[in-house]
CSV table of C-alpha atoms in Angstrom, one decimal:
chain,number,residue,atom,x,y,z
A,1,ALA,CA,0.0,0.0,0.0
A,2,SER,CA,1.2,3.5,-0.8
A,3,ASP,CA,1.8,6.1,1.9
A,4,PRO,CA,-0.6,9.0,1.9
A,5,CYS,CA,0.4,12.3,0.4
A,6,PRO,CA,1.7,14.6,3.3
A,7,PHE,CA,0.7,17.8,1.5
A,8,PRO,CA,-2.6,19.6,1.0
A,9,ALA,CA,-4.1,19.1,-2.5
A,10,SER,CA,-3.6,22.8,-3.0
A,11,PHE,CA,0.2,22.1,-3.1
A,12,LEU,CA,0.5,18.8,-4.9
A,13,SER,CA,-1.9,16.2,-6.3
A,14,PRO,CA,-1.9,12.9,-4.4
A,15,GLU,CA,-1.5,11.1,-7.7
A,16,PHE,CA,1.9,12.6,-8.4
A,17,TRP,CA,3.1,11.8,-4.8
A,18,ASP,CA,2.1,8.2,-5.3
A,19,GLU,CA,3.8,8.0,-8.7
A,20,ALA,CA,7.0,9.3,-7.2
A,21,ARG,CA,7.2,6.6,-4.6
A,22,GLU,CA,10.3,5.0,-6.2
A,23,PHE,CA,12.3,8.3,-6.1
A,24,TRP,CA,13.0,9.3,-2.5
A,25,ASN,CA,15.1,12.3,-3.6
A,26,LEU,CA,12.2,13.7,-5.6
A,27,ARG,CA,9.9,13.3,-2.6
A,28,MET,CA,12.4,14.8,-0.2
A,29,ALA,CA,12.8,17.8,-2.6
A,30,LEU,CA,9.1,18.4,-2.6
A,31,LYS,CA,9.1,18.3,1.2
A,32,LEU,CA,11.9,20.9,1.2
A,33,ILE,CA,10.0,23.2,-1.2
A,34,TYR,CA,6.8,22.9,0.8
A,35,GLU,CA,8.5,23.7,4.2
A,36,LYS,CA,10.5,26.5,2.6
A,37,ARG,CA,7.4,28.1,1.3
A,38,ARG,CA,5.8,28.0,4.8
A,39,GLY,CA,8.5,30.4,5.9
A,40,ASP,CA,8.7,31.0,9.7
A,41,GLN,CA,5.6,28.8,10.2
A,42,SER,CA,7.7,25.8,9.4
A,43,PRO,CA,9.5,24.1,12.3
A,44,PHE,CA,12.4,23.5,9.8
A,45,ALA,CA,12.8,27.2,9.0
A,46,PRO,CA,16.1,27.6,10.9
A,47,TYR,CA,17.5,24.6,9.2
A,48,ILE,CA,16.4,25.6,5.7
A,49,ALA,CA,17.8,29.1,6.3
A,50,VAL,CA,21.4,27.7,6.5
A,51,LEU,CA,21.2,25.3,3.6
A,52,PRO,CA,23.4,26.3,0.7
A,53,PRO,CA,21.7,28.7,-1.8
A,54,VAL,CA,23.6,27.2,-4.7
A,55,PHE,CA,25.3,23.9,-5.5
A,56,THR,CA,28.2,22.8,-7.6
A,57,THR,CA,26.8,19.3,-8.4
A,58,PRO,CA,26.6,18.5,-12.1
A,59,LEU,CA,22.8,18.4,-11.9
A,60,CYS,CA,23.0,22.2,-11.7
A,61,PHE,CA,25.6,22.6,-14.5
A,62,SER,CA,24.9,24.3,-17.8
A,63,ASP,CA,25.2,22.1,-20.9
A,64,ASP,CA,28.6,23.5,-21.7
A,65,GLU,CA,29.8,22.8,-18.1
A,66,VAL,CA,28.6,19.2,-18.4
A,67,GLU,CA,30.6,18.7,-21.6
A,68,GLU,CA,33.7,20.0,-19.8
A,69,LEU,CA,33.6,17.0,-17.5
A,70,GLN,CA,35.2,15.2,-20.5
A,71,TRP,CA,34.6,11.7,-19.2
A,72,PRO,CA,31.9,10.1,-21.4
A,73,PRO,CA,30.4,7.7,-18.8
A,74,LEU,CA,30.0,10.5,-16.4
A,75,VAL,CA,28.6,12.9,-19.0
A,76,GLU,CA,26.1,10.2,-20.0
A,77,ASP,CA,24.9,9.6,-16.5
A,78,VAL,CA,24.7,13.3,-15.7
A,79,ASN,CA,22.6,14.0,-18.8
A,80,ILE,CA,20.3,11.1,-18.0
A,81,GLU,CA,19.7,12.5,-14.5
A,82,ARG,CA,19.2,16.1,-15.8
A,83,ASN,CA,16.8,15.0,-18.5
A,84,TYR,CA,14.8,12.9,-16.2
A,85,PHE,CA,14.3,15.5,-13.5
A,86,ALA,CA,13.6,18.1,-16.2
A,87,HIS,CA,10.8,15.8,-17.4
A,88,GLU,CA,9.6,15.5,-13.8
A,89,TRP,CA,9.6,19.3,-13.5
A,90,SER,CA,7.4,19.6,-16.6
A,91,ARG,CA,5.0,17.1,-15.0
A,92,LEU,CA,5.0,19.0,-11.8
A,93,CYS,CA,3.8,22.1,-13.7
A,94,ASN,CA,0.6,20.1,-14.3
A,95,ALA,CA,0.4,18.5,-10.8
A,96,MET,CA,0.8,21.7,-8.8
A,97,GLN,CA,-1.2,24.9,-8.7
A,98,ASP,CA,2.0,26.9,-8.0
A,99,PRO,CA,4.9,24.8,-9.3
A,100,PRO,CA,8.5,25.6,-8.5
A,101,SER,CA,10.8,26.9,-11.1
A,102,LYS,CA,13.2,24.4,-12.6
A,103,GLU,CA,16.0,26.0,-10.7
A,104,GLU,CA,14.1,25.7,-7.4
A,105,LEU,CA,13.4,22.0,-8.0
A,106,PHE,CA,17.1,21.3,-8.9
A,107,TRP,CA,18.2,23.2,-5.8
A,108,ALA,CA,15.9,21.1,-3.6
A,109,LEU,CA,17.1,17.9,-5.4
A,110,SER,CA,20.7,18.9,-4.7
A,111,CYS,CA,19.9,19.5,-1.0
A,112,ALA,CA,18.3,16.0,-0.8
A,113,GLY,CA,21.1,14.3,-2.8
A,114,THR,CA,24.1,15.8,-1.0
A,115,ARG,CA,22.8,16.1,2.6
A,116,SER,CA,20.7,13.0,3.2
A,117,PHE,CA,21.5,9.9,5.2
A,118,THR,CA,20.3,6.4,4.8
A,119,ALA,CA,19.3,4.8,8.1
A,120,ASP,CA,17.8,1.6,9.4
A,121,PHE,CA,14.7,2.6,11.3
A,122,GLY,CA,14.1,-0.9,12.6
A,123,GLY,CA,11.3,-3.3,12.0
A,124,GLU,CA,10.8,-5.2,8.8
A,125,GLY,CA,10.6,-2.2,6.5
A,126,GLU,CA,13.4,-1.0,4.1
A,127,ASP,CA,16.0,1.5,5.1
A,128,GLY,CA,14.9,5.1,4.7
A,129,GLU,CA,16.5,8.5,4.0
A,130,LEU,CA,16.5,11.6,6.3
A,131,MET,CA,18.1,15.0,6.5
A,132,CYS,CA,19.7,16.0,9.8
A,133,PRO,CA,21.0,19.4,10.7
A,134,ILE,CA,24.6,19.7,11.8
A,135,ALA,CA,25.4,16.1,10.8
A,136,ASP,CA,25.0,17.0,7.2
A,137,MET,CA,27.9,19.5,7.5
A,138,VAL,CA,30.5,16.9,8.3
A,139,ASN,CA,33.1,16.4,5.6
A,140,HIS,CA,34.0,13.1,3.8
A,141,ASP,CA,37.0,10.9,4.4
A,142,TYR,CA,37.1,7.5,2.9
A,143,ARG,CA,39.1,6.2,5.9
A,144,ALA,CA,36.5,7.3,8.4
A,145,LYS,CA,34.6,4.7,10.4
A,146,PRO,CA,30.8,4.6,10.5
A,147,ALA,CA,29.8,7.4,12.8
A,148,PHE,CA,26.0,7.9,12.4
A,149,ARG,CA,23.0,5.7,13.3
A,150,TRP,CA,19.3,5.7,14.1
A,151,ASN,CA,18.6,5.1,17.8
A,152,PRO,CA,15.3,3.3,18.0
A,153,GLU,CA,15.1,3.7,21.8
A,154,SER,CA,15.3,7.5,21.7
A,155,GLY,CA,13.8,7.9,18.2
A,156,GLN,CA,16.8,10.1,17.3
A,157,PHE,CA,19.5,10.1,14.5
A,158,GLU,CA,22.9,10.3,16.2
A,159,LEU,CA,26.3,11.4,15.1
A,160,PHE,CA,29.0,9.9,17.3
A,161,ALA,CA,32.8,9.5,17.4
A,162,PRO,CA,33.8,5.8,16.9
A,163,VAL,CA,37.4,6.7,17.6
A,164,PRO,CA,39.1,9.2,20.0
A,165,TYR,CA,39.6,12.7,18.6
A,166,ARG,CA,42.0,15.4,19.8
A,167,ARG,CA,40.7,18.8,20.6
A,168,GLY,CA,40.5,20.8,17.3
A,169,GLU,CA,40.8,17.8,15.1
A,170,GLN,CA,38.3,17.6,12.3
A,171,VAL,CA,35.6,14.9,12.6
A,172,CYS,CA,34.8,13.2,9.3
A,173,ILE,CA,32.4,10.6,8.1
A,174,SER,CA,32.5,8.4,5.0
A,175,TYR,CA,30.0,9.1,2.2
A,176,GLY,CA,30.5,5.5,1.1
A,177,ASP,CA,33.1,3.2,-0.5
A,178,VAL,CA,32.7,5.1,-3.8
A,179,ASN,CA,35.0,6.4,-6.5
A,180,ASN,CA,35.8,10.0,-7.5
A,181,GLU,CA,33.2,9.8,-10.4
A,182,HIS,CA,30.5,9.1,-7.9
A,183,LEU,CA,31.6,11.9,-5.5
A,184,LEU,CA,31.8,14.4,-8.3
A,185,HIS,CA,28.4,13.4,-9.7
A,186,TYR,CA,26.4,13.3,-6.5
A,187,TYR,CA,28.4,15.6,-4.2
A,188,GLY,CA,30.2,18.0,-6.5
A,189,PHE,CA,33.8,17.5,-5.3
A,190,ILE,CA,36.8,15.2,-5.8
A,191,PRO,CA,39.0,14.4,-2.8
A,192,ALA,CA,42.8,14.6,-3.1
A,193,VAL,CA,43.1,11.0,-1.9
A,194,ASN,CA,40.5,8.2,-2.4
A,195,GLY,CA,41.4,4.6,-1.6
A,196,PHE,CA,38.2,3.5,-3.3
A,197,ASP,CA,38.8,5.3,-6.6
A,198,HIS,CA,38.3,3.3,-9.8
A,199,PHE,CA,37.0,3.8,-13.3
A,200,THR,CA,34.8,1.6,-15.5
A,201,VAL,CA,35.9,0.4,-18.9
A,202,LYS,CA,33.4,-1.2,-21.2
A,203,GLU,CA,34.7,-4.3,-23.0
A,204,GLN,CA,34.3,-2.8,-26.5
A,205,ASP,CA,36.3,0.2,-25.5
A,206,LEU,CA,39.0,-2.0,-24.1
A,207,PHE,CA,39.3,-3.8,-27.4
A,208,VAL,CA,39.7,-0.5,-29.2
A,209,ALA,CA,42.3,0.8,-26.7
A,210,LEU,CA,44.4,-2.4,-27.0
A,211,PRO,CA,44.4,-3.2,-30.7
A,212,GLN,CA,47.8,-4.8,-30.4
A,213,VAL,CA,46.5,-7.5,-28.1
A,214,PRO,CA,44.9,-10.5,-29.9
A,215,LEU,CA,41.3,-10.8,-29.0
A,216,ALA,CA,41.6,-14.6,-28.2
A,217,SER,CA,44.3,-13.8,-25.6
A,218,LEU,CA,42.6,-10.8,-24.0
A,219,VAL,CA,39.7,-12.6,-22.3
A,220,PRO,CA,41.8,-15.1,-20.3
A,221,LEU,CA,44.2,-12.3,-19.5
A,222,MET,CA,41.3,-10.3,-18.0
A,223,ALA,CA,40.1,-13.4,-16.0
A,224,ARG,CA,43.6,-14.1,-14.7
A,225,THR,CA,44.7,-10.7,-13.6
A,226,SER,CA,43.4,-7.1,-13.6
A,227,LEU,CA,46.7,-5.4,-12.9
A,228,PHE,CA,48.4,-5.9,-16.3
A,229,VAL,CA,45.3,-4.9,-18.2
A,230,LEU,CA,44.8,-1.9,-16.0
A,231,GLN,CA,48.3,-0.7,-16.5
A,232,ARG,CA,47.8,-0.9,-20.3
A,233,VAL,CA,44.5,1.0,-20.1
A,234,ALA,CA,46.0,3.6,-17.7
A,235,CYS,CA,48.5,4.8,-20.3
A,236,VAL,CA,45.9,5.5,-23.0
A,237,ASP,CA,45.5,9.2,-23.7
A,238,GLY,CA,47.8,9.9,-20.8
A,239,LEU,CA,45.3,8.8,-18.2
A,240,GLN,CA,47.1,7.7,-15.0
A,241,ALA,CA,45.3,5.2,-12.7
A,242,PRO,CA,45.6,5.9,-9.0
A,243,ARG,CA,47.2,3.4,-6.7
A,244,LYS,CA,44.9,0.6,-5.5
A,245,GLN,CA,42.8,1.0,-8.7
A,246,LEU,CA,40.0,-1.4,-9.3
A,247,PHE,CA,39.2,-2.8,-12.7
A,248,ARG,CA,35.6,-3.3,-13.7
A,249,THR,CA,33.9,-4.3,-17.0
A,250,SER,CA,30.3,-4.0,-18.0
Protein backbone atom coordinates (compact mmCIF):
# COMPACT_ATOMS: atom_id res chain seq x y z
CA ALA A 1 0.00 0.00 0.00
CA SER A 2 1.24 3.47 -0.82
CA ASP A 3 1.76 6.06 1.90
CA PRO A 4 -0.64 9.01 1.90
CA CYS A 5 0.42 12.33 0.44
CA PRO A 6 1.65 14.59 3.28
CA PHE A 7 0.67 17.81 1.50
CA PRO A 8 -2.63 19.57 1.00
CA ALA A 9 -4.13 19.14 -2.47
CA SER A 10 -3.55 22.85 -3.03
CA PHE A 11 0.19 22.14 -3.05
CA LEU A 12 0.49 18.80 -4.87
CA SER A 13 -1.86 16.23 -6.34
CA PRO A 14 -1.90 12.93 -4.39
CA GLU A 15 -1.49 11.08 -7.70
CA PHE A 16 1.92 12.63 -8.35
CA TRP A 17 3.09 11.79 -4.83
CA ASP A 18 2.13 8.17 -5.33
CA GLU A 19 3.81 8.00 -8.72
CA ALA A 20 7.04 9.35 -7.19
CA ARG A 21 7.24 6.60 -4.55
CA GLU A 22 10.31 5.02 -6.19
CA PHE A 23 12.27 8.30 -6.12
CA TRP A 24 12.96 9.27 -2.52
CA ASN A 25 15.07 12.26 -3.58
CA LEU A 26 12.19 13.75 -5.56
CA ARG A 27 9.87 13.28 -2.60
CA MET A 28 12.43 14.81 -0.25
CA ALA A 29 12.84 17.76 -2.62
CA LEU A 30 9.10 18.36 -2.61
CA LYS A 31 9.06 18.31 1.19
CA LEU A 32 11.85 20.89 1.24
CA ILE A 33 10.03 23.15 -1.19
CA TYR A 34 6.83 22.87 0.85
CA GLU A 35 8.52 23.70 4.16
CA LYS A 36 10.54 26.51 2.55
CA ARG A 37 7.35 28.12 1.30
CA ARG A 38 5.83 27.99 4.77
CA GLY A 39 8.50 30.42 5.93
CA ASP A 40 8.65 31.05 9.68
CA GLN A 41 5.62 28.84 10.20
CA SER A 42 7.71 25.80 9.37
CA PRO A 43 9.48 24.08 12.29
CA PHE A 44 12.36 23.52 9.84
CA ALA A 45 12.78 27.22 9.00
CA PRO A 46 16.09 27.65 10.93
CA TYR A 47 17.53 24.61 9.16
CA ILE A 48 16.36 25.64 5.70
CA ALA A 49 17.85 29.11 6.27
CA VAL A 50 21.38 27.66 6.54
CA LEU A 51 21.17 25.32 3.55
CA PRO A 52 23.45 26.31 0.66
CA PRO A 53 21.71 28.69 -1.76
CA VAL A 54 23.60 27.20 -4.74
CA PHE A 55 25.26 23.89 -5.50
CA THR A 56 28.22 22.76 -7.59
CA THR A 57 26.77 19.35 -8.42
CA PRO A 58 26.59 18.47 -12.14
CA LEU A 59 22.79 18.42 -11.86
CA CYS A 60 23.00 22.22 -11.71
CA PHE A 61 25.60 22.57 -14.49
CA SER A 62 24.93 24.26 -17.79
CA ASP A 63 25.15 22.12 -20.94
CA ASP A 64 28.63 23.50 -21.67
CA GLU A 65 29.80 22.76 -18.13
CA VAL A 66 28.58 19.16 -18.40
CA GLU A 67 30.60 18.68 -21.58
CA GLU A 68 33.68 20.02 -19.78
CA LEU A 69 33.56 16.96 -17.53
CA GLN A 70 35.22 15.20 -20.52
CA TRP A 71 34.57 11.68 -19.18
CA PRO A 72 31.91 10.07 -21.43
CA PRO A 73 30.40 7.69 -18.83
CA LEU A 74 29.97 10.55 -16.36
CA VAL A 75 28.61 12.91 -19.01
CA GLU A 76 26.10 10.25 -20.04
CA ASP A 77 24.94 9.59 -16.46
CA VAL A 78 24.65 13.30 -15.67
CA ASN A 79 22.62 13.96 -18.81
CA ILE A 80 20.29 11.07 -18.01
CA GLU A 81 19.72 12.50 -14.54
CA ARG A 82 19.23 16.08 -15.75
CA ASN A 83 16.83 15.02 -18.51
CA TYR A 84 14.80 12.86 -16.17
CA PHE A 85 14.30 15.54 -13.55
CA ALA A 86 13.61 18.14 -16.24
CA HIS A 87 10.82 15.82 -17.38
CA GLU A 88 9.55 15.48 -13.81
CA TRP A 89 9.58 19.27 -13.48
CA SER A 90 7.38 19.56 -16.57
CA ARG A 91 4.99 17.05 -14.99
CA LEU A 92 4.97 19.03 -11.76
CA CYS A 93 3.78 22.05 -13.69
CA ASN A 94 0.57 20.09 -14.31
CA ALA A 95 0.38 18.54 -10.83
CA MET A 96 0.78 21.74 -8.78
CA GLN A 97 -1.21 24.95 -8.65
CA ASP A 98 1.98 26.90 -7.98
CA PRO A 99 4.85 24.77 -9.32
CA PRO A 100 8.47 25.56 -8.50
CA SER A 101 10.82 26.91 -11.10
CA LYS A 102 13.20 24.40 -12.63
CA GLU A 103 16.04 26.04 -10.67
CA GLU A 104 14.12 25.73 -7.39
CA LEU A 105 13.42 22.04 -7.99
CA PHE A 106 17.05 21.32 -8.89
CA TRP A 107 18.17 23.22 -5.76
CA ALA A 108 15.90 21.06 -3.60
CA LEU A 109 17.06 17.90 -5.37
CA SER A 110 20.68 18.89 -4.70
CA CYS A 111 19.89 19.48 -1.04
CA ALA A 112 18.33 16.04 -0.80
CA GLY A 113 21.06 14.31 -2.78
CA THR A 114 24.06 15.82 -1.01
CA ARG A 115 22.79 16.11 2.56
CA SER A 116 20.68 13.02 3.22
CA PHE A 117 21.54 9.92 5.21
CA THR A 118 20.29 6.38 4.79
CA ALA A 119 19.25 4.84 8.09
CA ASP A 120 17.79 1.59 9.36
CA PHE A 121 14.68 2.60 11.27
CA GLY A 122 14.14 -0.89 12.65
CA GLY A 123 11.30 -3.26 12.00
CA GLU A 124 10.84 -5.21 8.79
CA GLY A 125 10.64 -2.21 6.47
CA GLU A 126 13.35 -1.03 4.13
CA ASP A 127 15.96 1.54 5.07
CA GLY A 128 14.87 5.15 4.72
CA GLU A 129 16.46 8.52 4.02
CA LEU A 130 16.52 11.56 6.26
CA MET A 131 18.09 15.01 6.49
CA CYS A 132 19.72 15.96 9.78
CA PRO A 133 20.99 19.44 10.74
CA ILE A 134 24.64 19.69 11.83
CA ALA A 135 25.35 16.07 10.82
CA ASP A 136 25.02 17.04 7.15
CA MET A 137 27.88 19.54 7.54
CA VAL A 138 30.48 16.86 8.32
CA ASN A 139 33.07 16.35 5.58
CA HIS A 140 33.97 13.11 3.83
CA ASP A 141 37.04 10.94 4.42
CA TYR A 142 37.12 7.46 2.89
CA ARG A 143 39.10 6.21 5.91
CA ALA A 144 36.47 7.35 8.44
CA LYS A 145 34.62 4.72 10.43
CA PRO A 146 30.81 4.58 10.51
CA ALA A 147 29.78 7.45 12.77
CA PHE A 148 26.02 7.87 12.45
CA ARG A 149 23.05 5.71 13.34
CA TRP A 150 19.35 5.72 14.09
CA ASN A 151 18.64 5.08 17.78
CA PRO A 152 15.28 3.27 18.00
CA GLU A 153 15.10 3.71 21.77
CA SER A 154 15.34 7.50 21.70
CA GLY A 155 13.84 7.92 18.24
CA GLN A 156 16.82 10.08 17.26
CA PHE A 157 19.46 10.14 14.55
CA GLU A 158 22.88 10.25 16.20
CA LEU A 159 26.29 11.41 15.08
CA PHE A 160 28.99 9.92 17.29
CA ALA A 161 32.77 9.49 17.44
CA PRO A 162 33.76 5.84 16.89
CA VAL A 163 37.41 6.66 17.65
CA PRO A 164 39.05 9.22 19.97
CA TYR A 165 39.61 12.71 18.55
CA ARG A 166 41.99 15.39 19.76
CA ARG A 167 40.66 18.84 20.57
CA GLY A 168 40.51 20.85 17.34
CA GLU A 169 40.83 17.78 15.11
CA GLN A 170 38.33 17.58 12.26
CA VAL A 171 35.64 14.91 12.61
CA CYS A 172 34.80 13.24 9.31
CA ILE A 173 32.41 10.58 8.11
CA SER A 174 32.51 8.42 5.00
CA TYR A 175 30.02 9.10 2.22
CA GLY A 176 30.51 5.49 1.14
CA ASP A 177 33.08 3.23 -0.50
CA VAL A 178 32.72 5.08 -3.79
CA ASN A 179 35.00 6.38 -6.52
CA ASN A 180 35.76 9.96 -7.53
CA GLU A 181 33.25 9.83 -10.36
CA HIS A 182 30.45 9.12 -7.87
CA LEU A 183 31.60 11.86 -5.49
CA LEU A 184 31.77 14.43 -8.29
CA HIS A 185 28.42 13.41 -9.73
CA TYR A 186 26.40 13.34 -6.51
CA TYR A 187 28.36 15.62 -4.16
CA GLY A 188 30.17 18.03 -6.46
CA PHE A 189 33.76 17.46 -5.32
CA ILE A 190 36.79 15.22 -5.84
CA PRO A 191 39.02 14.43 -2.84
CA ALA A 192 42.79 14.65 -3.06
CA VAL A 193 43.09 11.02 -1.94
CA ASN A 194 40.53 8.24 -2.36
CA GLY A 195 41.43 4.64 -1.63
CA PHE A 196 38.24 3.46 -3.34
CA ASP A 197 38.78 5.27 -6.62
CA HIS A 198 38.35 3.26 -9.81
CA PHE A 199 37.03 3.77 -13.30
CA THR A 200 34.81 1.59 -15.45
CA VAL A 201 35.94 0.39 -18.87
CA LYS A 202 33.45 -1.21 -21.23
CA GLU A 203 34.69 -4.30 -23.02
CA GLN A 204 34.25 -2.81 -26.48
CA ASP A 205 36.29 0.24 -25.45
CA LEU A 206 38.99 -1.99 -24.05
CA PHE A 207 39.33 -3.83 -27.37
CA VAL A 208 39.69 -0.52 -29.20
CA ALA A 209 42.25 0.76 -26.71
CA LEU A 210 44.39 -2.37 -27.01
CA PRO A 211 44.40 -3.23 -30.71
CA GLN A 212 47.82 -4.82 -30.45
CA VAL A 213 46.52 -7.54 -28.10
CA PRO A 214 44.92 -10.51 -29.93
CA LEU A 215 41.27 -10.85 -28.98
CA ALA A 216 41.64 -14.55 -28.17
CA SER A 217 44.32 -13.84 -25.58
CA LEU A 218 42.61 -10.82 -24.01
CA VAL A 219 39.69 -12.62 -22.33
CA PRO A 220 41.77 -15.14 -20.33
CA LEU A 221 44.15 -12.32 -19.47
CA MET A 222 41.27 -10.34 -17.98
CA ALA A 223 40.13 -13.38 -16.01
CA ARG A 224 43.61 -14.13 -14.66
CA THR A 225 44.73 -10.69 -13.59
CA SER A 226 43.44 -7.14 -13.64
CA LEU A 227 46.72 -5.37 -12.90
CA PHE A 228 48.40 -5.88 -16.26
CA VAL A 229 45.33 -4.86 -18.25
CA LEU A 230 44.77 -1.91 -15.98
CA GLN A 231 48.31 -0.68 -16.51
CA ARG A 232 47.83 -0.86 -20.26
CA VAL A 233 44.55 1.03 -20.05
CA ALA A 234 46.01 3.58 -17.68
CA CYS A 235 48.48 4.81 -20.27
CA VAL A 236 45.86 5.45 -22.96
CA ASP A 237 45.52 9.17 -23.68
CA GLY A 238 47.81 9.94 -20.76
CA LEU A 239 45.27 8.76 -18.17
CA GLN A 240 47.06 7.66 -15.03
CA ALA A 241 45.32 5.21 -12.75
CA PRO A 242 45.64 5.92 -9.02
CA ARG A 243 47.15 3.41 -6.67
CA LYS A 244 44.85 0.58 -5.50
CA GLN A 245 42.84 1.03 -8.66
CA LEU A 246 40.04 -1.43 -9.30
CA PHE A 247 39.18 -2.78 -12.71
CA ARG A 248 35.57 -3.35 -13.74
CA THR A 249 33.90 -4.30 -16.98
CA SER A 250 30.28 -4.02 -18.01
